[in-house]
Short mmCIF file of C-alpha atoms in Angstrom, two decimals:
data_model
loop_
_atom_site.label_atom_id
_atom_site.label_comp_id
_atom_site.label_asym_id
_atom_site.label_seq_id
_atom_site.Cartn_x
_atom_site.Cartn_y
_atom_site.Cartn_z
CA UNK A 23 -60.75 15.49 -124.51
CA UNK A 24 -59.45 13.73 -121.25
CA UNK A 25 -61.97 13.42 -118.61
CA UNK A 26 -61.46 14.35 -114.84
CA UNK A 27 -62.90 12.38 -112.19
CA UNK A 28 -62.76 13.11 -107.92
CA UNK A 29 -62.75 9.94 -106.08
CA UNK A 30 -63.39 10.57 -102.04
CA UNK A 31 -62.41 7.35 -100.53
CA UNK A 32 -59.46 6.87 -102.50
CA UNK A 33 -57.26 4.85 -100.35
CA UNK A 34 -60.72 2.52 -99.20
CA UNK A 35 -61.15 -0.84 -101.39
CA UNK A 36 -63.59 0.52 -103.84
CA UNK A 37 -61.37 3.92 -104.12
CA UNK A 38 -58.26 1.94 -105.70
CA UNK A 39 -60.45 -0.04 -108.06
CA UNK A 40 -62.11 2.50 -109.21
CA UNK A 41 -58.92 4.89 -109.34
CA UNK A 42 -57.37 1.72 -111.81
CA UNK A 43 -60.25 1.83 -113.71
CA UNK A 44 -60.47 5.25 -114.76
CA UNK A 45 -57.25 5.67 -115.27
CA UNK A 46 -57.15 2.81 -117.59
CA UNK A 47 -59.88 4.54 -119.87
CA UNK A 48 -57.36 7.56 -120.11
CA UNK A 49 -58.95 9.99 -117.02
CA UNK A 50 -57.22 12.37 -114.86
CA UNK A 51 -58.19 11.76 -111.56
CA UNK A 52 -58.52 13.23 -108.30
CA UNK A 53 -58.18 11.38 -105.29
CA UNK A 54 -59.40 12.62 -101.87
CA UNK A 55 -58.31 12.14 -98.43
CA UNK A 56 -58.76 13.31 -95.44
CA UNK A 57 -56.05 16.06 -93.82
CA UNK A 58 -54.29 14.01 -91.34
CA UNK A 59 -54.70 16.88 -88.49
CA UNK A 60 -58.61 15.98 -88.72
CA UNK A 61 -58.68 12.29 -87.01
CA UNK A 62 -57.01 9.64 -85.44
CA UNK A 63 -55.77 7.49 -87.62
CA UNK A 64 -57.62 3.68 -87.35
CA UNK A 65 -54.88 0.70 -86.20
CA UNK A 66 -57.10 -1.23 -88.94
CA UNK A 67 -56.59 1.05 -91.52
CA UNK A 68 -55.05 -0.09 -94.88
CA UNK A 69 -53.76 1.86 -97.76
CA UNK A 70 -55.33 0.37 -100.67
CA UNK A 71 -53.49 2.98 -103.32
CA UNK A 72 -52.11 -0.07 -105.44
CA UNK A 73 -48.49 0.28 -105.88
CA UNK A 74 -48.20 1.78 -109.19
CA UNK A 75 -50.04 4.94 -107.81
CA UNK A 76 -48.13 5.31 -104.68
CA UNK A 77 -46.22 8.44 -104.81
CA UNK A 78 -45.79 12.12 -103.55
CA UNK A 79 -46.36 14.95 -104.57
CA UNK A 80 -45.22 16.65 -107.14
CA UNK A 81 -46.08 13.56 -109.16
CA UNK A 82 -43.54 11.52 -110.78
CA UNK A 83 -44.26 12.03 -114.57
CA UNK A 84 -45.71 8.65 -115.36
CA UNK A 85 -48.39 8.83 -113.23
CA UNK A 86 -49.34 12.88 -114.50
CA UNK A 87 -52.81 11.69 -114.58
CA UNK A 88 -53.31 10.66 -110.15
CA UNK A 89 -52.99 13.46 -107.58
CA UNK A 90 -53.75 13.07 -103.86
CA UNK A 91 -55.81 15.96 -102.47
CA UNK A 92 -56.24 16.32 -98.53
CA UNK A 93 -59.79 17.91 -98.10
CA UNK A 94 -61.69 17.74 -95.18
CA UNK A 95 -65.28 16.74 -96.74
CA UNK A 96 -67.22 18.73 -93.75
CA UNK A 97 -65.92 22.34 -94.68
CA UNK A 98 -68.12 23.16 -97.87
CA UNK A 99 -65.47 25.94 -98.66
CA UNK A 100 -63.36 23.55 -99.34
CA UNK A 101 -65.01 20.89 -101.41
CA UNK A 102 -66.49 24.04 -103.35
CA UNK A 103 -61.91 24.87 -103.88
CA UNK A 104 -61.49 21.37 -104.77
CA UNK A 105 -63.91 21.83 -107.50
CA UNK A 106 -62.81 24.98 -108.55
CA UNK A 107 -59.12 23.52 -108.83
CA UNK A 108 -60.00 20.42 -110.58
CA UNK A 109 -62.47 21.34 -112.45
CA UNK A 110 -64.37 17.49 -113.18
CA UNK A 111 -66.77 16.21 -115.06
CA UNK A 112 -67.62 13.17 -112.56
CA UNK A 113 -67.48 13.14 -108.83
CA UNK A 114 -68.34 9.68 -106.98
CA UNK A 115 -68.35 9.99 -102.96
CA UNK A 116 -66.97 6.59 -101.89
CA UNK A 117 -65.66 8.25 -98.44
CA UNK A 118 -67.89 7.06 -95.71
CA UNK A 119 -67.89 4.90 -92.17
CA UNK A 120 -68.59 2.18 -93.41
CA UNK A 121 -68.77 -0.41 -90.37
CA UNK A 122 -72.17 -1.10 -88.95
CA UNK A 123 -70.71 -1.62 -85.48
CA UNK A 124 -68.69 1.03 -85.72
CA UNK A 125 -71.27 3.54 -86.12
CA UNK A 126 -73.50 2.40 -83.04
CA UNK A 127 -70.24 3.65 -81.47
CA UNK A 128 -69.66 6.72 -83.09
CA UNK A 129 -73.18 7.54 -84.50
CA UNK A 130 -72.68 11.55 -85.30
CA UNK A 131 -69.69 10.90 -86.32
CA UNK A 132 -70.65 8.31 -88.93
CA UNK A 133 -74.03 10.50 -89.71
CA UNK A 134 -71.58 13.36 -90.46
CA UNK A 135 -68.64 11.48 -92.26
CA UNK A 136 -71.78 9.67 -94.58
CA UNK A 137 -74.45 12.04 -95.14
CA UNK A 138 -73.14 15.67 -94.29
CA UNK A 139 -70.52 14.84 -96.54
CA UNK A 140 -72.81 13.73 -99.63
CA UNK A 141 -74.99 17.13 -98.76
CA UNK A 142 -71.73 19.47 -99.00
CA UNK A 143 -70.59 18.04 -102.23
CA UNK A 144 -73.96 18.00 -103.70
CA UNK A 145 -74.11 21.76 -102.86
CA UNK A 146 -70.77 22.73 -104.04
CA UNK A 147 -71.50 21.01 -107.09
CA UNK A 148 -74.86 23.18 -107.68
CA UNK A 149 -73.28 26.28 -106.99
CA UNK A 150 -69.56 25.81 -108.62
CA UNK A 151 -70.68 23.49 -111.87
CA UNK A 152 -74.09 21.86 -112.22
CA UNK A 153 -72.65 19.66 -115.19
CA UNK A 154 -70.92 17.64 -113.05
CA UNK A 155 -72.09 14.52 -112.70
CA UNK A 156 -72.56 12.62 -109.20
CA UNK A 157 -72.71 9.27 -108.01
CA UNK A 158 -73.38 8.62 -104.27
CA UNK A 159 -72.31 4.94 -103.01
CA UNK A 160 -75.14 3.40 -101.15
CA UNK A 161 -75.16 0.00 -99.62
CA UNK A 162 -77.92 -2.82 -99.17
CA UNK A 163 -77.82 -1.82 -95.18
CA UNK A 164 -80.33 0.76 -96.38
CA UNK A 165 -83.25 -2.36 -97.21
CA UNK A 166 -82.71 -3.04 -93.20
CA UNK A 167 -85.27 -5.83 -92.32
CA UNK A 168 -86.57 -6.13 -95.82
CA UNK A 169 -90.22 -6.76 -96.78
CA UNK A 170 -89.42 -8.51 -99.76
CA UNK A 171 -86.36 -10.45 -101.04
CA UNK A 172 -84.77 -10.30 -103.77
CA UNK A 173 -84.67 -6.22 -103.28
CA UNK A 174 -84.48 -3.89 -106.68
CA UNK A 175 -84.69 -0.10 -106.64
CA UNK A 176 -88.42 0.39 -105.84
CA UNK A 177 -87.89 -1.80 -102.31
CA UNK A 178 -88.20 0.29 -99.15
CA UNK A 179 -85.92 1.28 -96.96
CA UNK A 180 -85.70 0.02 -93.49
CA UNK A 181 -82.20 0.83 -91.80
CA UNK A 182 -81.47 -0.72 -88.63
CA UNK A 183 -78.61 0.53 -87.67
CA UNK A 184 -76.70 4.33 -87.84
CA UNK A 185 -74.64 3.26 -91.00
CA UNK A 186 -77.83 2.20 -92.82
CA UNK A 187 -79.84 5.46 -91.99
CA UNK A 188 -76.69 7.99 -92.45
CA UNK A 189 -76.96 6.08 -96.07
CA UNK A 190 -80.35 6.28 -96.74
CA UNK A 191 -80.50 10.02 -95.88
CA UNK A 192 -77.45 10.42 -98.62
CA UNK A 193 -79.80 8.13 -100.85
CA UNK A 194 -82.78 11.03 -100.79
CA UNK A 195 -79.96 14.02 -100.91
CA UNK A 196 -79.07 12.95 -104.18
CA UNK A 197 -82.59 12.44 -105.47
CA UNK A 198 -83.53 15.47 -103.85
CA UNK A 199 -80.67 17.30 -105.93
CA UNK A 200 -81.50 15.16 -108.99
CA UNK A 201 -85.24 16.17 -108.34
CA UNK A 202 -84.66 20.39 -107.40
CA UNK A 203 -82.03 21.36 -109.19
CA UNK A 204 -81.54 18.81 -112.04
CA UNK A 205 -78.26 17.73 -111.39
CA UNK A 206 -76.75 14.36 -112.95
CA UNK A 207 -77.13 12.65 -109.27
CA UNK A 208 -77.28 9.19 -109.06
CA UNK A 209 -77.11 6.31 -106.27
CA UNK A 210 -75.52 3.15 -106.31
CA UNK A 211 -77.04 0.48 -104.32
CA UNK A 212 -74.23 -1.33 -103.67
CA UNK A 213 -74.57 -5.06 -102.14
CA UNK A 214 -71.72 -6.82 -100.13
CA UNK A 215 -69.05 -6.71 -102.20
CA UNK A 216 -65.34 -8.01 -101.51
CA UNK A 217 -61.77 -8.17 -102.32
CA UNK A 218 -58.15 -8.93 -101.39
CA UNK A 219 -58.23 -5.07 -100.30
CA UNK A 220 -60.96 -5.59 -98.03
CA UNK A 221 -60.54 -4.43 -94.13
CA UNK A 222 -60.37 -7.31 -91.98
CA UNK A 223 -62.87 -6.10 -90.38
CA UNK A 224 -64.97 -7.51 -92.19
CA UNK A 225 -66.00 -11.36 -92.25
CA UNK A 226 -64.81 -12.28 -95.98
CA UNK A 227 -61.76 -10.93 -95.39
CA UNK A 228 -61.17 -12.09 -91.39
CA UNK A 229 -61.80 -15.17 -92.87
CA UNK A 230 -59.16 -15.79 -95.62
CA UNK A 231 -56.52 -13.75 -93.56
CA UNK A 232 -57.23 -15.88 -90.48
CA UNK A 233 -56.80 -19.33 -92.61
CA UNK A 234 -53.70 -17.99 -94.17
CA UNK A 235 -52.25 -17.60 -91.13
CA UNK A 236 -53.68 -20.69 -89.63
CA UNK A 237 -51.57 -22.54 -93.00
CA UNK A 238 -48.78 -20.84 -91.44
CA UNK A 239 -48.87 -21.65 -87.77
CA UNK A 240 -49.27 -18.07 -87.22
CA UNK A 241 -52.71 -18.58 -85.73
CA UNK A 242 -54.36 -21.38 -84.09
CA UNK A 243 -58.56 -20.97 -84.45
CA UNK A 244 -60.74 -18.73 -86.37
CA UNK A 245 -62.85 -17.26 -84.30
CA UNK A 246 -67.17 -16.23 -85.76
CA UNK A 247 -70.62 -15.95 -85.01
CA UNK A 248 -73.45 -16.98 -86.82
CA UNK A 249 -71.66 -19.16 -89.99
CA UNK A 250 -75.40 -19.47 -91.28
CA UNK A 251 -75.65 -15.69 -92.16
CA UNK A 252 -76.29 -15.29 -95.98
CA UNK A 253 -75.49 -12.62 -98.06
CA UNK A 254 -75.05 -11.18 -101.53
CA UNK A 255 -71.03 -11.11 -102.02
CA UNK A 256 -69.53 -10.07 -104.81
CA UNK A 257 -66.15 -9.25 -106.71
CA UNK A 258 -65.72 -5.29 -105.84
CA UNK A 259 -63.99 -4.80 -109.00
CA UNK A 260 -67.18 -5.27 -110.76
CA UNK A 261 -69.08 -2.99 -109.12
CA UNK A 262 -66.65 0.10 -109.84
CA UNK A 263 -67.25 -1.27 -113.07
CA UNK A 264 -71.19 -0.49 -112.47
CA UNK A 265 -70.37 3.09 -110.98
CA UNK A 266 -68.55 4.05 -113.85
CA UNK A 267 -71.64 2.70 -115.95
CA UNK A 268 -74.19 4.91 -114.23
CA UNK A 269 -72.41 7.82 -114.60
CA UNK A 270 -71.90 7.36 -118.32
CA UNK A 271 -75.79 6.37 -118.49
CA UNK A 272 -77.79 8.65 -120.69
CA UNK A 273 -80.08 9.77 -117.51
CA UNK A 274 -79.64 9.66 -113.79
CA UNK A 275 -81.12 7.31 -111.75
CA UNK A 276 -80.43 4.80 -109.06
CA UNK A 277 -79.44 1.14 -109.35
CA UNK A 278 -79.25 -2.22 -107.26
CA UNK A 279 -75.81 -3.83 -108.27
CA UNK A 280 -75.27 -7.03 -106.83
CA UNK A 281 -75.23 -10.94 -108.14
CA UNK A 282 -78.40 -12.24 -107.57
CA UNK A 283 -77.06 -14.84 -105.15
CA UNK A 284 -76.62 -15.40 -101.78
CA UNK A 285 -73.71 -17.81 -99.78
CA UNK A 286 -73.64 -18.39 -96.29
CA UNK A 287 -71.12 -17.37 -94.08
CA UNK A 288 -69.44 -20.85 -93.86
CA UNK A 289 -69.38 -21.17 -97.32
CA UNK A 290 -66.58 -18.53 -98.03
CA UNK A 291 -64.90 -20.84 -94.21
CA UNK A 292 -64.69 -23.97 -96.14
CA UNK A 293 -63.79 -22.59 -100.08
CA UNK A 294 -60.75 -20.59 -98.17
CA UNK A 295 -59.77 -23.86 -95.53
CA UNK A 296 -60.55 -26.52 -98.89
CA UNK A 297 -58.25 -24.36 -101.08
CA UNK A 298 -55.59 -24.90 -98.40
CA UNK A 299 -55.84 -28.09 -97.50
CA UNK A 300 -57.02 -27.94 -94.29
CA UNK A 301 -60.07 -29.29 -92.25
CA UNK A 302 -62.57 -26.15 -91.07
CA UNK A 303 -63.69 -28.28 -88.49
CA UNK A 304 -60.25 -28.28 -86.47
CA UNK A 305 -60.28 -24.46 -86.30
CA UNK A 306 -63.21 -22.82 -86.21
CA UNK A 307 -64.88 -21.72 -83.14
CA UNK A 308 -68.15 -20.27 -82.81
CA UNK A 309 -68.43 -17.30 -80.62
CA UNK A 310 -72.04 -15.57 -79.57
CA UNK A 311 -70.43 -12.46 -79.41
CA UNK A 312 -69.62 -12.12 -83.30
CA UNK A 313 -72.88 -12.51 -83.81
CA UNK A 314 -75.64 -9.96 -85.55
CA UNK A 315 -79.35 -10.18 -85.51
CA UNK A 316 -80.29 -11.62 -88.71
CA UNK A 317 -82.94 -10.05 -91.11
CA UNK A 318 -86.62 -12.06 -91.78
CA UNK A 319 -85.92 -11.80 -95.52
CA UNK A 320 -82.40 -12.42 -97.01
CA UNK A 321 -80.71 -9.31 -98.40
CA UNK A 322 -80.42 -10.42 -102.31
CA UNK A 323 -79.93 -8.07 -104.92
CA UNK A 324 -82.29 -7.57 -107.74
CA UNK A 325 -80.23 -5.91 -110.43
CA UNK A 326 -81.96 -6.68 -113.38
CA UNK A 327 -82.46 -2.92 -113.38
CA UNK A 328 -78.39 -2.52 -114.29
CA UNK A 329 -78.26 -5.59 -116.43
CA UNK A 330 -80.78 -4.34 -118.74
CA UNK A 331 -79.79 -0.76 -118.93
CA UNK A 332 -76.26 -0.46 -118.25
CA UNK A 333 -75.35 -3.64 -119.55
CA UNK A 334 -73.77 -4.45 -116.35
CA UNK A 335 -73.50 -7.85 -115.27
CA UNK A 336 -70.66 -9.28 -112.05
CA UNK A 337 -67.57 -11.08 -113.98
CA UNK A 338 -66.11 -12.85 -110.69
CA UNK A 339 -68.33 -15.96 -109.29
CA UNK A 340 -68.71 -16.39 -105.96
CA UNK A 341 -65.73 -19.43 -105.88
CA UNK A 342 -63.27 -17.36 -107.97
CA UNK A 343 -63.34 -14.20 -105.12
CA UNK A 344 -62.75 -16.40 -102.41
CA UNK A 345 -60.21 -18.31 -104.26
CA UNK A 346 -58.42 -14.90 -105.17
CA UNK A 347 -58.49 -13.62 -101.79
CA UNK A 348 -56.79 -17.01 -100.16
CA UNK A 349 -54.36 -16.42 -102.53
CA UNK A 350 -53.33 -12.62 -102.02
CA UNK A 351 -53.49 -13.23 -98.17
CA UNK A 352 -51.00 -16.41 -98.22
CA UNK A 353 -48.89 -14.41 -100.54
CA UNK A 354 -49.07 -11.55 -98.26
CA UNK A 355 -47.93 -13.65 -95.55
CA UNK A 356 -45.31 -15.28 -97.16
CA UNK A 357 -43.65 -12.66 -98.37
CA UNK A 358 -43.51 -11.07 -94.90
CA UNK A 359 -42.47 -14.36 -93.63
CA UNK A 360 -39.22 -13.84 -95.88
CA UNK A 361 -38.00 -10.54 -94.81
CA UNK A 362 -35.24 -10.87 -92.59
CA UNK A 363 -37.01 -8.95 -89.52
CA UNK A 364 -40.26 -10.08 -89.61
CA UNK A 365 -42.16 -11.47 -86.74
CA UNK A 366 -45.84 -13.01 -86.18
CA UNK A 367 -47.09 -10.04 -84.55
CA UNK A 368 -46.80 -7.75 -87.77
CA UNK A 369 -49.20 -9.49 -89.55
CA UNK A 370 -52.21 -6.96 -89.97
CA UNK A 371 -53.96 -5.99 -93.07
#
């Protein structure tokens, strides 16, 4: 019996993964996005629907099993129609705002888009089919200005920002279903994780993109804040790989899924300038204003909880991501550099 999965977030870097995986394990899936009538459109946006699943509808036959659904995720009528339609055995709720500085601009809208969201589809889910099961994507925001380091699932929350608490108030939805109502709800605590489909909005990404172009002559500095700012980065592929885990997990129940490690900022500055050739001392600038406040303990994932119990455990080191994002962003570049029309300016993720 094929199973049918709804992916909200579909065209955002975890979406596509995740979308790829299932698919390759034989699913139907659902992908959700918003009705373009509903918002403005971001200049940063990317679509991250890999090639192969690009396509209108009606589908083309060989991709039967992907279908694009426009639902706005704020009407519960019509998540509770997208359910009845679809009919799935797994939902996971990727969509969300998912830019801490964003959401100090726009902080009902990101408490709306990230945790009135997560509350409708947990509803429609008790109401239309409790089977279903649910996995909410949380992020290591939610540990704030930790106590402790490394964090694991029984670490509390201290958000510091709108993005962390709109998560964290998902976070308790879920185990508030999970608790009330018995539904298969679980949260992923998902730590920073990366990939050539990252926004470039984010520093992994800003970084490799910048030296590509930099290789190029398409850009003369690289512009950052604090280069001394750790983190827990990982390969994103391998956390869809943990989603799809929990949900196929015997119980529900929440789990940290990270690496266990943590780089600084400059680290992923002088993997991505070394693996071009190029001296990071030339380029870089450091600017005040890209700066964050930094936490007293270092946000480092604990995930012994997955390793044991899903048998989860990250694939991609640390060296191999940045490596593979250098790559995609020089070849992303060059093959824009050999189109007959193309300019400098075009180059935007």
């Amino acid at each position: 019996m094929t199973s049918t999965a709804i992916i909200t977030g579909i065209k955002g870097q975890d979406g596509s993964y995740l979308a790829e995986l299932l698919l390759s394990k034989g699913y139907q899936v659902h992908g959700v996005v918003r009705p373009s009538h509903t918002y403005q459109r971001p200049t940063h946006t990317q679509n991250n629907i890999p090639s192969t699943l690009q396509q209108t509808i009606p589908l083309p036959v060989e991709h039967h099993r992907f279908s694009i659904h426009e639902v706005d995720l704020l009407e519960q009528t019509s998540v509770r129609q997208l359910l009845l339609d679809t009919q799935p055995s797994e939902y996971y709720h990727l969509a969300a705002m998912s830019c801490v500085p964003r959401s100090w601009d726009d902080p009902v809208g990101c408490a709306e888009t990230n945790a009135i969201a997560t509350l409708h589809a947990l509803e429609a889910i008790r109401t239309v089919d409790p089977t279903i099961r649910f996995l909410q994507a949380g992020s290591a925001e939610m540990f704030g200005k930790p106590i402790a380091s490394p964090q694991c699932e029984l670490t509390p929350f201290r958000p510091r920002n709108p993005y962390a608490s709109s998560k964290v108030m998902s976070h308790h939805l879920a185990c508030n279903y999970r608790e009330q109502y018995r539904l298969f709800a679980c949260n992923a605590i998902l730590f920073n994780h990366e990939s050539p489909r990252r926004p470039n909005e984010f520093v992994s990404r800003k970084i490799t993109q910048a030296v590509a172009r930099i290789k190029f002559n398409l850009q003369n500095e690289l512009r950052l804040g604090n280069v001394e700012a750790m983190r827990d980065w990982g390969y994103a592929g391998d956390y869809v790989e943990a989603m799809w885990r929990i949900l196929q997990h015997d119980k529900a129940d929440d789990f940290v899924i990270g690496t266990g490690q943590f780089h600084k900022v400059s680290d992923i500055v002088n993997l991505a300038f070394n693996f071009v050739g190029l001296d990071p001392a030339k380029y870089v600038v450091i600017d005040p204003a890209f700066s964050r406040p930094e936490h007293g303990c270092q946000l480092v994932a604990d995930s012994s909880k997955a390793r044991k119990q899903l048998d989860w455990r990250p694939q991609v080191t640390f060296p191999e991501l940045i490596t593979m994002m250098i790559k995609s962003d020089l070849a992303l570049i060059e093959q824009q550099l050999n189109q007959p029309d193309s300019t400098a300016d075009r180059f935007v993720a």
